[in-house]
Amino acid sequence: QVQLQESGPGLAKPSQILSLICTVSGDSITTRYYDWSWIRQPPGKGLEWMGTISNSGNTYYSPSLKSRTSISRDTSKNQFTLQMSSVTPEDTAVYYCARRELGLFFRTYDYWGQGTQVTVSS
């Protein structure tokens, strides 16, 4: 059973750096044909893909967030992290980590964490 769990502070102040960790069990984050993403959902809005780290450590980011978003990993702990700088109240959202299966014809977010609420407020 593949499980992902987000962890980190639920509150952040404007201008601070948001840091979240996704801990993965049941699969290695270095396994081929899967990559690992951060996705968020602001209140009342749809899901927003933030970025992805591949099984080999390559990273890809949403153009709107690239300048202040960084994804990294710790393979010894089977974790990948999200850091976002200069947060504002607009960054308030439920943050999810998810695995994406890189199939021959389809790519699917097949496993998700439960999500963690992050509120940015002074």
PDB file of C-alpha atoms in Angstrom:
ATOM      1  CA  GLN A   1       0.000   0.000   0.000  1.00  0.00           C
ATOM      2  CA  VAL A   2       1.413   3.325  -1.064  1.00  0.00           C
ATOM      3  CA  GLN A   3       0.839   6.097   1.400  1.00  0.00           C
ATOM      4  CA  LEU A   4       1.810   9.743   1.357  1.00  0.00           C
ATOM      5  CA  GLN A   5       1.529  12.114   4.250  1.00  0.00           C
ATOM      6  CA  GLU A   6       2.138  15.832   4.351  1.00  0.00           C
ATOM      7  CA  SER A   7       3.571  17.482   7.406  1.00  0.00           C
ATOM      8  CA  GLY A   8       4.584  20.956   8.398  1.00  0.00           C
ATOM      9  CA  PRO A   9       3.297  24.071  10.087  1.00  0.00           C
ATOM     10  CA  GLY A  10      -0.335  24.894   9.484  1.00  0.00           C
ATOM     11  CA  LEU A  11       0.230  28.608   9.949  1.00  0.00           C
ATOM     12  CA  ALA A  12       2.628  30.955   8.252  1.00  0.00           C
ATOM     13  CA  LYS A  13       3.155  34.663   8.349  1.00  0.00           C
ATOM     14  CA  PRO A  14       3.430  36.830   5.258  1.00  0.00           C
ATOM     15  CA  SER A  15       6.930  37.016   3.815  1.00  0.00           C
ATOM     16  CA  GLN A  16       7.981  33.794   5.520  1.00  0.00           C
ATOM     17  CA  ILE A  17       9.141  30.603   3.870  1.00  0.00           C
ATOM     18  CA  LEU A  18       6.633  27.790   3.804  1.00  0.00           C
ATOM     19  CA  SER A  19       8.182  24.369   4.220  1.00  0.00           C
ATOM     20  CA  LEU A  20       6.282  21.107   3.918  1.00  0.00           C
ATOM     21  CA  ILE A  21       7.438  17.511   3.868  1.00  0.00           C
ATOM     22  CA  CYS A  22       5.825  14.579   2.146  1.00  0.00           C
ATOM     23  CA  THR A  23       6.703  11.228   3.642  1.00  0.00           C
ATOM     24  CA  VAL A  24       6.174   8.268   1.351  1.00  0.00           C
ATOM     25  CA  SER A  25       5.742   4.663   2.368  1.00  0.00           C
ATOM     26  CA  GLY A  26       5.087   1.585   0.287  1.00  0.00           C
ATOM     27  CA  ASP A  27       7.168   2.779  -2.656  1.00  0.00           C
ATOM     28  CA  SER A  28      10.523   4.393  -3.203  1.00  0.00           C
ATOM     29  CA  ILE A  29      10.593   7.907  -4.585  1.00  0.00           C
ATOM     30  CA  THR A  30      13.438   6.770  -6.816  1.00  0.00           C
ATOM     31  CA  THR A  31      11.356   4.115  -8.539  1.00  0.00           C
ATOM     32  CA  ARG A  32      11.246   4.464 -12.300  1.00  0.00           C
ATOM     33  CA  TYR A  33       8.040   5.486 -14.067  1.00  0.00           C
ATOM     34  CA  TYR A  34       6.719   7.571 -11.202  1.00  0.00           C
ATOM     35  CA  ASP A  35       7.205  11.138 -10.164  1.00  0.00           C
ATOM     36  CA  TRP A  36       6.127  13.150  -7.176  1.00  0.00           C
ATOM     37  CA  SER A  37       4.168  16.359  -7.101  1.00  0.00           C
ATOM     38  CA  TRP A  38       2.889  19.126  -4.911  1.00  0.00           C
ATOM     39  CA  ILE A  39      -0.626  20.315  -5.629  1.00  0.00           C
ATOM     40  CA  ARG A  40      -2.690  22.844  -3.742  1.00  0.00           C
ATOM     41  CA  GLN A  41      -6.280  23.948  -3.573  1.00  0.00           C
ATOM     42  CA  PRO A  42      -7.130  27.442  -2.359  1.00  0.00           C
ATOM     43  CA  PRO A  43     -10.511  27.810  -0.677  1.00  0.00           C
ATOM     44  CA  GLY A  44     -13.295  27.872  -3.224  1.00  0.00           C
ATOM     45  CA  LYS A  45     -10.951  27.201  -6.113  1.00  0.00           C
ATOM     46  CA  GLY A  46      -9.688  24.284  -8.112  1.00  0.00           C
ATOM     47  CA  LEU A  47      -6.554  22.238  -7.816  1.00  0.00           C
ATOM     48  CA  GLU A  48      -3.335  23.938  -8.798  1.00  0.00           C
ATOM     49  CA  TRP A  49      -0.262  21.974  -9.753  1.00  0.00           C
ATOM     50  CA  MET A  50       2.779  23.516  -8.153  1.00  0.00           C
ATOM     51  CA  GLY A  51       5.676  21.352  -9.160  1.00  0.00           C
ATOM     52  CA  THR A  52       7.124  17.893  -9.551  1.00  0.00           C
ATOM     53  CA  ILE A  53      10.296  16.041  -8.781  1.00  0.00           C
ATOM     54  CA  SER A  54      11.160  13.026 -10.884  1.00  0.00           C
ATOM     55  CA  ASN A  55      12.506   9.717  -9.708  1.00  0.00           C
ATOM     56  CA  SER A  56      15.975  10.917 -10.662  1.00  0.00           C
ATOM     57  CA  GLY A  57      15.636  14.267  -8.913  1.00  0.00           C
ATOM     58  CA  ASN A  58      14.793  16.551 -11.813  1.00  0.00           C
ATOM     59  CA  THR A  59      12.360  19.302 -10.920  1.00  0.00           C
ATOM     60  CA  TYR A  60       9.631  21.076 -12.813  1.00  0.00           C
ATOM     61  CA  TYR A  61       7.536  23.995 -11.648  1.00  0.00           C
ATOM     62  CA  SER A  62       4.415  25.890 -12.483  1.00  0.00           C
ATOM     63  CA  PRO A  63       5.508  29.038 -14.313  1.00  0.00           C
ATOM     64  CA  SER A  64       3.470  31.184 -11.952  1.00  0.00           C
ATOM     65  CA  LEU A  65       5.260  29.800  -8.908  1.00  0.00           C
ATOM     66  CA  LYS A  66       8.700  28.906 -10.190  1.00  0.00           C
ATOM     67  CA  SER A  67      10.407  32.026  -8.918  1.00  0.00           C
ATOM     68  CA  ARG A  68       9.621  31.245  -5.304  1.00  0.00           C
ATOM     69  CA  THR A  69       9.106  27.481  -5.223  1.00  0.00           C
ATOM     70  CA  SER A  70      11.634  24.751  -4.662  1.00  0.00           C
ATOM     71  CA  ILE A  71      11.160  21.003  -4.441  1.00  0.00           C
ATOM     72  CA  SER A  72      13.853  18.747  -3.087  1.00  0.00           C
ATOM     73  CA  ARG A  73      14.144  15.280  -1.669  1.00  0.00           C
ATOM     74  CA  ASP A  74      15.842  13.117   0.890  1.00  0.00           C
ATOM     75  CA  THR A  75      16.062   9.652  -0.573  1.00  0.00           C
ATOM     76  CA  SER A  76      17.393   8.148   2.643  1.00  0.00           C
ATOM     77  CA  LYS A  77      14.142   9.126   4.348  1.00  0.00           C
ATOM     78  CA  ASN A  78      11.946   8.601   1.296  1.00  0.00           C
ATOM     79  CA  GLN A  79      10.709  12.154   1.585  1.00  0.00           C
ATOM     80  CA  PHE A  80      10.315  15.079  -0.714  1.00  0.00           C
ATOM     81  CA  THR A  81       9.843  18.644   0.354  1.00  0.00           C
ATOM     82  CA  LEU A  82       8.214  21.848  -0.742  1.00  0.00           C
ATOM     83  CA  GLN A  83       9.604  25.256   0.044  1.00  0.00           C
ATOM     84  CA  MET A  84       7.887  28.426  -1.024  1.00  0.00           C
ATOM     85  CA  SER A  85       9.212  31.840  -0.174  1.00  0.00           C
ATOM     86  CA  SER A  86       7.517  35.199   0.219  1.00  0.00           C
ATOM     87  CA  VAL A  87       4.169  33.726   1.083  1.00  0.00           C
ATOM     88  CA  THR A  88       1.061  35.886   1.143  1.00  0.00           C
ATOM     89  CA  PRO A  89      -2.544  35.257   2.170  1.00  0.00           C
ATOM     90  CA  GLU A  90      -3.182  34.166  -1.414  1.00  0.00           C
ATOM     91  CA  ASP A  91      -1.077  31.113  -0.657  1.00  0.00           C
ATOM     92  CA  THR A  92      -3.617  29.912   1.877  1.00  0.00           C
ATOM     93  CA  ALA A  93      -4.715  26.504   0.661  1.00  0.00           C
ATOM     94  CA  VAL A  94      -4.859  22.819   1.321  1.00  0.00           C
ATOM     95  CA  TYR A  95      -1.556  21.409   0.157  1.00  0.00           C
ATOM     96  CA  TYR A  96      -1.315  17.900  -1.197  1.00  0.00           C
ATOM     97  CA  CYS A  97       1.517  15.678  -2.232  1.00  0.00           C
ATOM     98  CA  ALA A  98       0.795  13.024  -4.815  1.00  0.00           C
ATOM     99  CA  ARG A  99       2.386  10.305  -6.876  1.00  0.00           C
ATOM    100  CA  ARG A 100       1.958  10.383 -10.622  1.00  0.00           C
ATOM    101  CA  GLU A 101       2.098   7.237 -12.660  1.00  0.00           C
ATOM    102  CA  LEU A 102       3.843   7.723 -15.980  1.00  0.00           C
ATOM    103  CA  GLY A 103       1.998   5.238 -18.112  1.00  0.00           C
ATOM    104  CA  LEU A 104       2.510   4.686 -21.791  1.00  0.00           C
ATOM    105  CA  PHE A 105      -0.696   6.503 -22.727  1.00  0.00           C
ATOM    106  CA  PHE A 106      -1.916   8.076 -19.516  1.00  0.00           C
ATOM    107  CA  ARG A 107      -0.454   9.902 -16.583  1.00  0.00           C
ATOM    108  CA  THR A 108      -2.462   9.675 -13.424  1.00  0.00           C
ATOM    109  CA  TYR A 109      -2.129  10.958  -9.905  1.00  0.00           C
ATOM    110  CA  ASP A 110      -2.811   7.577  -8.403  1.00  0.00           C
ATOM    111  CA  TYR A 111      -1.955   8.206  -4.765  1.00  0.00           C
ATOM    112  CA  TRP A 112      -2.513  11.331  -2.726  1.00  0.00           C
ATOM    113  CA  GLY A 113      -1.791  12.456   0.742  1.00  0.00           C
ATOM    114  CA  GLN A 114      -4.673  13.543   2.901  1.00  0.00           C
ATOM    115  CA  GLY A 115      -3.728  17.180   2.464  1.00  0.00           C
ATOM    116  CA  THR A 116      -2.646  19.715   5.004  1.00  0.00           C
ATOM    117  CA  GLN A 117      -4.195  23.099   5.583  1.00  0.00           C
ATOM    118  CA  VAL A 118      -1.813  26.022   5.438  1.00  0.00           C
ATOM    119  CA  THR A 119      -3.081  29.430   6.427  1.00  0.00           C
ATOM    120  CA  VAL A 120      -1.030  32.522   5.735  1.00  0.00           C
ATOM    121  CA  SER A 121      -2.052  35.315   8.040  1.00  0.00           C
ATOM    122  CA  SER A 122      -0.463  37.985  10.148  1.00  0.00           C
TER     123      SER A 122
END
